[in-house]
PDB file of C-alpha atoms and ligand atoms in Angstrom:
ATOM      1  CA  UNK Q   1      10.259 -50.731 116.939  1.00 94.00           C
ATOM      2  CA  UNK Q   2      13.273 -51.758 114.868  1.00 94.00           C
ATOM      3  CA  UNK Q   3      16.348 -53.855 115.431  1.00 96.00           C
ATOM      4  CA  UNK Q   4      19.390 -51.866 116.560  1.00 96.00           C
ATOM      5  CA  UNK Q   5      21.736 -53.479 114.036  1.00 96.00           C
ATOM      6  CA  UNK Q   6      19.331 -52.703 111.179  1.00 94.00           C
ATOM      7  CA  UNK Q   7      19.030 -49.113 112.314  1.00 95.00           C
ATOM      8  CA  UNK Q   8      22.798 -48.643 112.392  1.00 95.00           C
ATOM      9  CA  UNK Q   9      23.208 -50.216 108.951  1.00 92.00           C
ATOM     10  CA  UNK Q  10      20.562 -47.820 107.602  1.00 90.00           C
ATOM     11  CA  UNK Q  11      22.484 -44.871 109.052  1.00 91.00           C
ATOM     12  CA  UNK Q  12      25.694 -45.812 107.264  1.00 87.00           C
ATOM     13  CA  UNK Q  13      27.637 -47.514 110.072  1.00 91.00           C
ATOM     14  CA  UNK Q  14      28.643 -50.390 107.804  1.00 89.00           C
ATOM     15  CA  UNK Q  15      27.341 -53.814 106.904  1.00 90.00           C
ATOM     16  CA  UNK Q  16      25.199 -55.906 109.259  1.00 93.00           C
ATOM     17  CA  UNK Q  17      28.355 -57.810 110.266  1.00 96.00           C
ATOM     18  CA  UNK Q  18      30.403 -54.701 110.913  1.00 96.00           C
ATOM     19  CA  UNK Q  19      27.635 -53.187 112.985  1.00 96.00           C
ATOM     20  CA  UNK Q  20      27.194 -56.375 115.003  1.00 96.00           C
ATOM     21  CA  UNK Q  21      30.904 -56.276 115.794  1.00 96.00           C
ATOM     22  CA  UNK Q  22      30.586 -52.680 117.000  1.00 96.00           C
ATOM     23  CA  UNK Q  23      27.750 -53.703 119.304  1.00 96.00           C
ATOM     24  CA  UNK Q  24      29.490 -56.853 120.606  1.00 95.00           C
ATOM     25  CA  UNK Q  25      32.560 -54.758 121.414  1.00 95.00           C
ATOM     26  CA  UNK Q  26      30.363 -52.495 123.569  1.00 95.00           C
ATOM     27  CA  UNK Q  27      30.758 -49.428 121.401  1.00 96.00           C
ATOM     28  CA  UNK Q  28      27.039 -48.715 121.255  1.00 97.00           C
ATOM     29  CA  UNK Q  29      24.772 -47.256 123.929  1.00 97.00           C
ATOM     30  CA  UNK Q  30      21.032 -46.640 123.880  1.00 97.00           C
ATOM     31  CA  UNK Q  31      19.754 -44.036 126.339  1.00 96.00           C
ATOM     32  CA  UNK Q  32      23.011 -44.309 128.258  1.00 96.00           C
ATOM     33  CA  UNK Q  33      23.029 -48.115 128.593  1.00 96.00           C
ATOM     34  CA  UNK Q  34      25.656 -50.235 126.877  1.00 97.00           C
ATOM     35  CA  UNK Q  35      23.943 -52.654 124.518  1.00 96.00           C
ATOM     36  CA  UNK Q  36      25.301 -56.105 123.820  1.00 93.00           C
ATOM     37  CA  UNK Q  37      22.526 -57.552 121.675  1.00 95.00           C
ATOM     38  CA  UNK Q  38      22.261 -56.446 118.018  1.00 95.00           C
ATOM     39  CA  UNK Q  39      18.678 -57.714 118.081  1.00 96.00           C
ATOM     40  CA  UNK Q  40      17.519 -55.182 120.663  1.00 96.00           C
ATOM     41  CA  UNK Q  41      14.362 -53.501 119.374  1.00 97.00           C
ATOM     42  CA  UNK Q  42      14.082 -49.765 119.867  1.00 96.00           C
ATOM     43  CA  UNK Q  43      12.274 -46.735 118.482  1.00 95.00           C
ATOM     44  CA  UNK Q  44      15.072 -44.806 116.730  1.00 95.00           C
ATOM     45  CA  UNK Q  45      13.049 -41.603 116.665  1.00 93.00           C
ATOM     46  CA  UNK Q  46      12.740 -41.522 120.449  1.00 94.00           C
ATOM     47  CA  UNK Q  47      15.991 -43.034 121.722  1.00 95.00           C
ATOM     48  CA  UNK Q  48      19.444 -41.580 122.071  1.00 96.00           C
ATOM     49  CA  UNK Q  49      21.850 -43.907 120.291  1.00 97.00           C
ATOM     50  CA  UNK Q  50      25.564 -43.316 120.651  1.00 97.00           C
ATOM     51  CA  UNK Q  51      28.353 -45.007 118.728  1.00 96.00           C
ATOM     52  CA  UNK Q  52      31.800 -44.610 120.246  1.00 95.00           C
ATOM     53  CA  UNK Q  53      30.374 -41.916 122.516  1.00 96.00           C
ATOM     54  CA  UNK Q  54      29.027 -39.872 119.589  1.00 95.00           C
ATOM     55  CA  UNK Q  55      25.294 -39.278 119.300  1.00 96.00           C
ATOM     56  CA  UNK Q  56      23.697 -40.658 116.150  1.00 95.00           C
ATOM     57  CA  UNK Q  57      21.403 -38.164 114.484  1.00 92.00           C
ATOM     58  CA  UNK Q  58      18.795 -40.584 113.172  1.00 94.00           C
ATOM     59  CA  UNK Q  59      17.538 -39.778 109.705  1.00 92.00           C
ATOM     60  CA  UNK Q  60      14.825 -41.923 108.194  1.00 93.00           C
ATOM     61  CA  UNK Q  61      15.835 -40.782 104.726  1.00 95.00           C
ATOM     62  CA  UNK Q  62      18.719 -38.878 103.225  1.00 95.00           C
ATOM     63  CA  UNK Q  63      18.635 -36.281 100.432  1.00 97.00           C
ATOM     64  CA  UNK Q  64      21.848 -35.460  98.601  1.00 98.00           C
ATOM     65  CA  UNK Q  65      22.717 -32.828  96.031  1.00 98.00           C
ATOM     66  CA  UNK Q  66      25.465 -33.847  93.611  1.00 98.00           C
ATOM     67  CA  UNK Q  67      27.184 -31.828  90.932  1.00 98.00           C
ATOM     68  CA  UNK Q  68      27.419 -34.774  88.565  1.00 98.00           C
ATOM     69  CA  UNK Q  69      30.518 -34.903  86.416  1.00 98.00           C
ATOM     70  CA  UNK Q  70      30.499 -36.142  82.833  1.00 98.00           C
ATOM     71  CA  UNK Q  71      31.627 -39.759  82.517  1.00 98.00           C
ATOM     72  CA  UNK Q  72      29.522 -41.341  85.264  1.00 98.00           C
ATOM     73  CA  UNK Q  73      26.122 -42.937  84.759  1.00 98.00           C
ATOM     74  CA  UNK Q  74      23.012 -42.115  86.766  1.00 97.00           C
ATOM     75  CA  UNK Q  75      22.220 -45.585  88.057  1.00 95.00           C
ATOM     76  CA  UNK Q  76      22.523 -47.302  91.426  1.00 94.00           C
ATOM     77  CA  UNK Q  77      24.866 -49.949  90.083  1.00 92.00           C
ATOM     78  CA  UNK Q  78      26.424 -50.872  86.781  1.00 94.00           C
ATOM     79  CA  UNK Q  79      28.668 -53.767  85.787  1.00 95.00           C
ATOM     80  CA  UNK Q  80      31.050 -51.695  83.678  1.00 95.00           C
ATOM     81  CA  UNK Q  81      30.510 -48.003  84.279  1.00 97.00           C
ATOM     82  CA  UNK Q  82      31.172 -45.839  87.313  1.00 97.00           C
ATOM     83  CA  UNK Q  83      27.865 -44.657  88.805  1.00 98.00           C
ATOM     84  CA  UNK Q  84      26.832 -41.552  90.745  1.00 98.00           C
ATOM     85  CA  UNK Q  85      26.513 -43.808  93.813  1.00 97.00           C
ATOM     86  CA  UNK Q  86      30.119 -45.029  93.422  1.00 97.00           C
ATOM     87  CA  UNK Q  87      31.472 -41.475  93.596  1.00 97.00           C
ATOM     88  CA  UNK Q  88      29.591 -40.438  96.754  1.00 97.00           C
ATOM     89  CA  UNK Q  89      31.864 -39.627  99.706  1.00 96.00           C
ATOM     90  CA  UNK Q  90      31.950 -42.358 102.374  1.00 91.00           C
ATOM     91  CA  UNK Q  91      30.095 -40.232 104.940  1.00 89.00           C
ATOM     92  CA  UNK Q  92      27.042 -39.968 102.655  1.00 92.00           C
ATOM     93  CA  UNK Q  93      26.909 -43.601 101.548  1.00 90.00           C
ATOM     94  CA  UNK Q  94      23.957 -45.627 102.801  1.00 88.00           C
ATOM     95  CA  UNK Q  95      21.978 -48.635 101.682  1.00 86.00           C
ATOM     96  CA  UNK Q  96      19.257 -48.225  99.044  1.00 91.00           C
ATOM     97  CA  UNK Q  97      20.410 -44.915  97.594  1.00 95.00           C
ATOM     98  CA  UNK Q  98      19.400 -44.159  94.032  1.00 97.00           C
ATOM     99  CA  UNK Q  99      19.435 -41.128  91.728  1.00 97.00           C
ATOM    100  CA  UNK Q 100      16.040 -39.402  91.519  1.00 96.00           C
ATOM    101  CA  UNK Q 101      15.949 -39.014  87.764  1.00 92.00           C
ATOM    102  CA  UNK Q 102      18.532 -39.492  85.072  1.00 94.00           C
ATOM    103  CA  UNK Q 103      21.157 -37.430  83.392  1.00 97.00           C
ATOM    104  CA  UNK Q 104      23.014 -38.780  80.369  1.00 98.00           C
ATOM    105  CA  UNK Q 105      26.567 -39.977  80.913  1.00 98.00           C
ATOM    106  CA  UNK Q 106      27.942 -36.843  79.239  1.00 98.00           C
ATOM    107  CA  UNK Q 107      25.581 -34.428  81.038  1.00 98.00           C
ATOM    108  CA  UNK Q 108      26.766 -32.559  84.124  1.00 98.00           C
ATOM    109  CA  UNK Q 109      25.077 -30.797  86.981  1.00 98.00           C
ATOM    110  CA  UNK Q 110      22.380 -31.066  89.586  1.00 98.00           C
ATOM    111  CA  UNK Q 111      21.433 -34.565  90.582  1.00 98.00           C
ATOM    112  CA  UNK Q 112      19.381 -35.526  93.618  1.00 98.00           C
ATOM    113  CA  UNK Q 113      20.244 -38.806  95.272  1.00 98.00           C
ATOM    114  CA  UNK Q 114      18.016 -40.262  97.952  1.00 97.00           C
ATOM    115  CA  UNK Q 115      16.617 -43.421  99.532  1.00 95.00           C
ATOM    116  CA  UNK Q 116      13.090 -41.969  99.763  1.00 96.00           C
ATOM    117  CA  UNK Q 117      10.985 -43.523  97.005  1.00 96.00           C
ATOM    118  CA  UNK Q 118       7.867 -41.392  97.594  1.00 96.00           C
ATOM    119  CA  UNK Q 119       9.889 -38.206  97.393  1.00 95.00           C
ATOM    120  CA  UNK Q 120      11.536 -39.284  94.129  1.00 95.00           C
ATOM    121  CA  UNK Q 121       8.170 -40.185  92.654  1.00 94.00           C
ATOM    122  CA  UNK Q 122       6.764 -36.773  93.541  1.00 93.00           C
ATOM    123  CA  UNK Q 123       9.788 -35.085  91.997  1.00 92.00           C
ATOM    124  CA  UNK Q 124       9.663 -36.989  88.743  1.00 90.00           C
ATOM    125  CA  UNK Q 125       5.979 -37.277  87.982  1.00 88.00           C
ATOM    126  CA  UNK Q 126       5.176 -34.819  85.136  1.00 82.00           C
ATOM    127  CA  UNK Q 127       1.824 -34.347  86.873  1.00 85.00           C
ATOM    128  CA  UNK Q 128       3.546 -32.348  89.585  1.00 87.00           C
ATOM    129  CA  UNK Q 129       5.159 -29.946  87.116  1.00 85.00           C
ATOM    130  CA  UNK Q 130       8.505 -29.725  88.881  1.00 92.00           C
ATOM    131  CA  UNK Q 131      10.629 -27.902  86.313  1.00 94.00           C
ATOM    132  CA  UNK Q 132      14.173 -28.957  85.531  1.00 96.00           C
ATOM    133  CA  UNK Q 133      16.358 -26.176  84.180  1.00 97.00           C
ATOM    134  CA  UNK Q 134      19.310 -26.886  81.882  1.00 98.00           C
ATOM    135  CA  UNK Q 135      22.100 -24.810  80.403  1.00 98.00           C
ATOM    136  CA  UNK Q 136      22.926 -25.943  76.861  1.00 98.00           C
ATOM    137  CA  UNK Q 137      25.576 -25.064  74.292  1.00 98.00           C
ATOM    138  CA  UNK Q 138      24.684 -25.715  70.666  1.00 98.00           C
ATOM    139  CA  UNK Q 139      26.588 -26.256  67.439  1.00 98.00           C
ATOM    140  CA  UNK Q 140      24.431 -23.792  65.487  1.00 97.00           C
ATOM    141  CA  UNK Q 141      22.476 -20.586  65.857  1.00 98.00           C
ATOM    142  CA  UNK Q 142      19.393 -20.253  68.023  1.00 98.00           C
ATOM    143  CA  UNK Q 143      16.367 -18.286  66.815  1.00 97.00           C
ATOM    144  CA  UNK Q 144      13.220 -16.723  68.248  1.00 97.00           C
ATOM    145  CA  UNK Q 145      11.142 -19.222  66.236  1.00 97.00           C
ATOM    146  CA  UNK Q 146      12.619 -21.961  68.362  1.00 98.00           C
ATOM    147  CA  UNK Q 147      11.369 -20.225  71.511  1.00 98.00           C
ATOM    148  CA  UNK Q 148       7.833 -20.509  70.122  1.00 97.00           C
ATOM    149  CA  UNK Q 149       8.304 -24.079  68.982  1.00 97.00           C
ATOM    150  CA  UNK Q 150       9.442 -25.083  72.480  1.00 98.00           C
ATOM    151  CA  UNK Q 151       6.480 -23.214  73.967  1.00 97.00           C
ATOM    152  CA  UNK Q 152       4.015 -25.016  71.704  1.00 97.00           C
ATOM    153  CA  UNK Q 153       5.421 -28.450  72.541  1.00 96.00           C
ATOM    154  CA  UNK Q 154       8.055 -30.106  70.377  1.00 97.00           C
ATOM    155  CA  UNK Q 155       7.112 -33.251  68.495  1.00 95.00           C
ATOM    156  CA  UNK Q 156       9.834 -35.861  67.873  1.00 94.00           C
ATOM    157  CA  UNK Q 157      10.172 -37.698  64.552  1.00 89.00           C
ATOM    158  CA  UNK Q 158       8.527 -40.801  66.035  1.00 91.00           C
ATOM    159  CA  UNK Q 159       5.416 -38.748  66.900  1.00 92.00           C
ATOM    160  CA  UNK Q 160       6.183 -38.356  70.624  1.00 94.00           C
ATOM    161  CA  UNK Q 161       4.859 -35.028  71.818  1.00 95.00           C
ATOM    162  CA  UNK Q 162       6.580 -33.028  74.547  1.00 95.00           C
ATOM    163  CA  UNK Q 163       4.825 -30.801  77.032  1.00 94.00           C
ATOM    164  CA  UNK Q 164       5.345 -27.043  76.545  1.00 95.00           C
ATOM    165  CA  UNK Q 165       8.881 -25.998  77.486  1.00 97.00           C
ATOM    166  CA  UNK Q 166      10.618 -22.698  78.055  1.00 97.00           C
ATOM    167  CA  UNK Q 167      13.611 -21.753  75.903  1.00 98.00           C
ATOM    168  CA  UNK Q 168      15.586 -18.723  77.043  1.00 98.00           C
ATOM    169  CA  UNK Q 169      18.251 -17.711  74.557  1.00 98.00           C
ATOM    170  CA  UNK Q 170      21.429 -16.525  76.259  1.00 98.00           C
ATOM    171  CA  UNK Q 171      23.477 -15.805  73.162  1.00 97.00           C
ATOM    172  CA  UNK Q 172      23.765 -17.164  69.613  1.00 97.00           C
ATOM    173  CA  UNK Q 173      24.963 -20.596  70.694  1.00 98.00           C
ATOM    174  CA  UNK Q 174      23.790 -21.054  74.272  1.00 98.00           C
ATOM    175  CA  UNK Q 175      20.475 -21.134  76.087  1.00 98.00           C
ATOM    176  CA  UNK Q 176      18.565 -22.204  79.173  1.00 98.00           C
ATOM    177  CA  UNK Q 177      15.749 -24.725  78.797  1.00 98.00           C
ATOM    178  CA  UNK Q 178      13.070 -25.678  81.297  1.00 97.00           C
ATOM    179  CA  UNK Q 179      11.127 -28.917  81.046  1.00 96.00           C
ATOM    180  CA  UNK Q 180       8.882 -30.675  83.540  1.00 92.00           C
ATOM    181  CA  UNK Q 181       9.216 -34.217  82.215  1.00 90.00           C
ATOM    182  CA  UNK Q 182      12.148 -36.510  81.614  1.00 88.00           C
ATOM    183  CA  UNK Q 183      11.890 -38.340  78.324  1.00 91.00           C
ATOM    184  CA  UNK Q 184      15.011 -40.172  77.207  1.00 92.00           C
ATOM    185  CA  UNK Q 185      17.564 -37.626  75.836  1.00 95.00           C
ATOM    186  CA  UNK Q 186      14.763 -35.080  75.900  1.00 96.00           C
ATOM    187  CA  UNK Q 187      16.696 -31.804  75.709  1.00 98.00           C
ATOM    188  CA  UNK Q 188      19.073 -33.133  73.072  1.00 98.00           C
ATOM    189  CA  UNK Q 189      16.172 -34.414  70.981  1.00 97.00           C
ATOM    190  CA  UNK Q 190      14.258 -31.159  71.334  1.00 97.00           C
ATOM    191  CA  UNK Q 191      17.194 -29.221  69.916  1.00 98.00           C
ATOM    192  CA  UNK Q 192      17.785 -31.907  67.302  1.00 97.00           C
ATOM    193  CA  UNK Q 193      14.228 -31.319  66.062  1.00 96.00           C
ATOM    194  CA  UNK Q 194      15.318 -27.725  65.423  1.00 97.00           C
ATOM    195  CA  UNK Q 195      18.425 -28.823  63.520  1.00 97.00           C
ATOM    196  CA  UNK Q 196      20.879 -28.240  66.370  1.00 98.00           C
ATOM    197  CA  UNK Q 197      23.209 -30.570  68.252  1.00 98.00           C
ATOM    198  CA  UNK Q 198      23.888 -30.121  71.951  1.00 98.00           C
ATOM    199  CA  UNK Q 199      27.631 -29.822  72.566  1.00 98.00           C
ATOM    200  CA  UNK Q 200      27.427 -29.332  76.337  1.00 98.00           C
ATOM    201  CA  UNK Q 201      24.567 -29.868  78.764  1.00 98.00           C
ATOM    202  CA  UNK Q 202      24.318 -29.081  82.450  1.00 98.00           C
ATOM    203  CA  UNK Q 203      21.299 -29.207  84.774  1.00 98.00           C
ATOM    204  CA  UNK Q 204      21.301 -26.142  86.984  1.00 98.00           C
ATOM    205  CA  UNK Q 205      17.967 -26.239  88.827  1.00 97.00           C
ATOM    206  CA  UNK Q 206      15.193 -28.608  89.903  1.00 96.00           C
ATOM    207  CA  UNK Q 207      11.992 -26.855  90.981  1.00 94.00           C
ATOM    208  CA  UNK Q 208      13.151 -24.144  93.389  1.00 94.00           C
ATOM    209  CA  UNK Q 209      16.460 -25.875  94.132  1.00 96.00           C
ATOM    210  CA  UNK Q 210      19.503 -24.403  92.434  1.00 97.00           C
ATOM    211  CA  UNK Q 211      22.790 -26.206  92.058  1.00 98.00           C
ATOM    212  CA  UNK Q 212      25.095 -24.826  94.756  1.00 97.00           C
ATOM    213  CA  UNK Q 213      27.789 -22.889  92.868  1.00 95.00           C
ATOM    214  CA  UNK Q 214      30.282 -23.784  95.600  1.00 97.00           C
ATOM    215  CA  UNK Q 215      29.802 -27.473  94.859  1.00 98.00           C
ATOM    216  CA  UNK Q 216      32.585 -28.361  92.449  1.00 97.00           C
ATOM    217  CA  UNK Q 217      32.014 -30.952  89.747  1.00 98.00           C
ATOM    218  CA  UNK Q 218      31.907 -34.413  91.296  1.00 98.00           C
ATOM    219  CA  UNK Q 219      31.154 -33.157  94.813  1.00 98.00           C
ATOM    220  CA  UNK Q 220      28.071 -33.898  96.911  1.00 98.00           C
ATOM    221  CA  UNK Q 221      26.466 -32.606 100.071  1.00 98.00           C
ATOM    222  CA  UNK Q 222      23.239 -33.110 101.977  1.00 97.00           C
ATOM    223  CA  UNK Q 223      20.290 -30.942 100.995  1.00 96.00           C
ATOM    224  CA  UNK Q 224      19.127 -28.694 103.837  1.00 94.00           C
ATOM    225  CA  UNK Q 225      15.562 -28.878 105.161  1.00 90.00           C
ATOM    226  CA  UNK Q 226      14.883 -25.504 103.574  1.00 92.00           C
ATOM    227  CA  UNK Q 227      16.180 -26.654 100.178  1.00 94.00           C
ATOM    228  CA  UNK Q 228      14.049 -29.780 100.332  1.00 93.00           C
ATOM    229  CA  UNK Q 229      11.033 -27.608 100.965  1.00 91.00           C
ATOM    230  CA  UNK Q 230      11.729 -25.159  98.109  1.00 91.00           C
ATOM    231  CA  UNK Q 231      12.031 -27.908  95.497  1.00 92.00           C
ATOM    232  CA  UNK Q 232       8.259 -28.143  95.368  1.00 89.00           C
ATOM    233  CA  UNK Q 233       7.334 -24.513  95.821  1.00 83.00           C
ATOM    234  CA  UNK Q 234       9.648 -22.694  93.436  1.00 60.00           C
ATOM    235  CA  UNK Q 235       8.386 -24.507  90.376  1.00 49.00           C
TER     236      UNK Q 235
HETATM  237  N1  URA O   1      17.950 -34.164  78.411  1.00 53.11           N
HETATM  238  C1  URA O   1      18.963 -34.759  77.760  1.00 53.11           C
HETATM  239  O1  URA O   1      18.978 -34.851  76.533  1.00 53.11           O
HETATM  240  N2  URA O   1      19.957 -35.273  78.477  1.00 53.11           N
HETATM  241  C2  URA O   1      20.002 -35.200  79.822  1.00 53.11           C
HETATM  242  O2  URA O   1      20.955 -35.680  80.425  1.00 53.11           O
HETATM  243  C3  URA O   1      18.940 -34.568  80.493  1.00 53.11           C
HETATM  244  C4  URA O   1      17.915 -34.063  79.755  1.00 53.11           C
END
């Protein structure tokens, strides 16, 4: 059992104060009864809550796909920089959202934003081998040797060893890369070890979840139940 005001805050109906106002003004019903106390304890999974006559579809957690633009940082909050949370549309904003994994400020593409910590952990742990696929453009020529080097596990100058990765050459200066871990600047450093600089980087797939091509840069939408399921099966 949870407090009604807390439930409504968690579902994006505003701050605790705003929600309490909604309740006091008799805008909220639970199973058909007008509620006047924000402290009322209910089971949100088994009650019909309506706000302004509209049924609230209770979701314990939310899972969002964003096509991250360059120029925003993947953090929940930042004193100076705009974050991926700042650019979410109002209807998807909730408390406790965070990006599941990081993309550099200048990297674009698929970003998952959620408030489900267990899910994020499962997604990011290298143990689970959820592959992240990137499209990269380079400032020099790619070679078949590099494909082997990626496959054997790249070693950075400081001795850090990467797990085996897949390099798929698209043309002389562009390629797809798949990695199942997320070391700091990993893709850029892997190419750097081969004498190449990344000029453009975009994440296009996480596990079995592809970036929706209809989702323009900077846009977000909720992930469907099916998409959430395929993340972990299409590795
Ligand atoms: N690897 C990078 O170098 N940068 C990213 O943003 C993601 C992976």
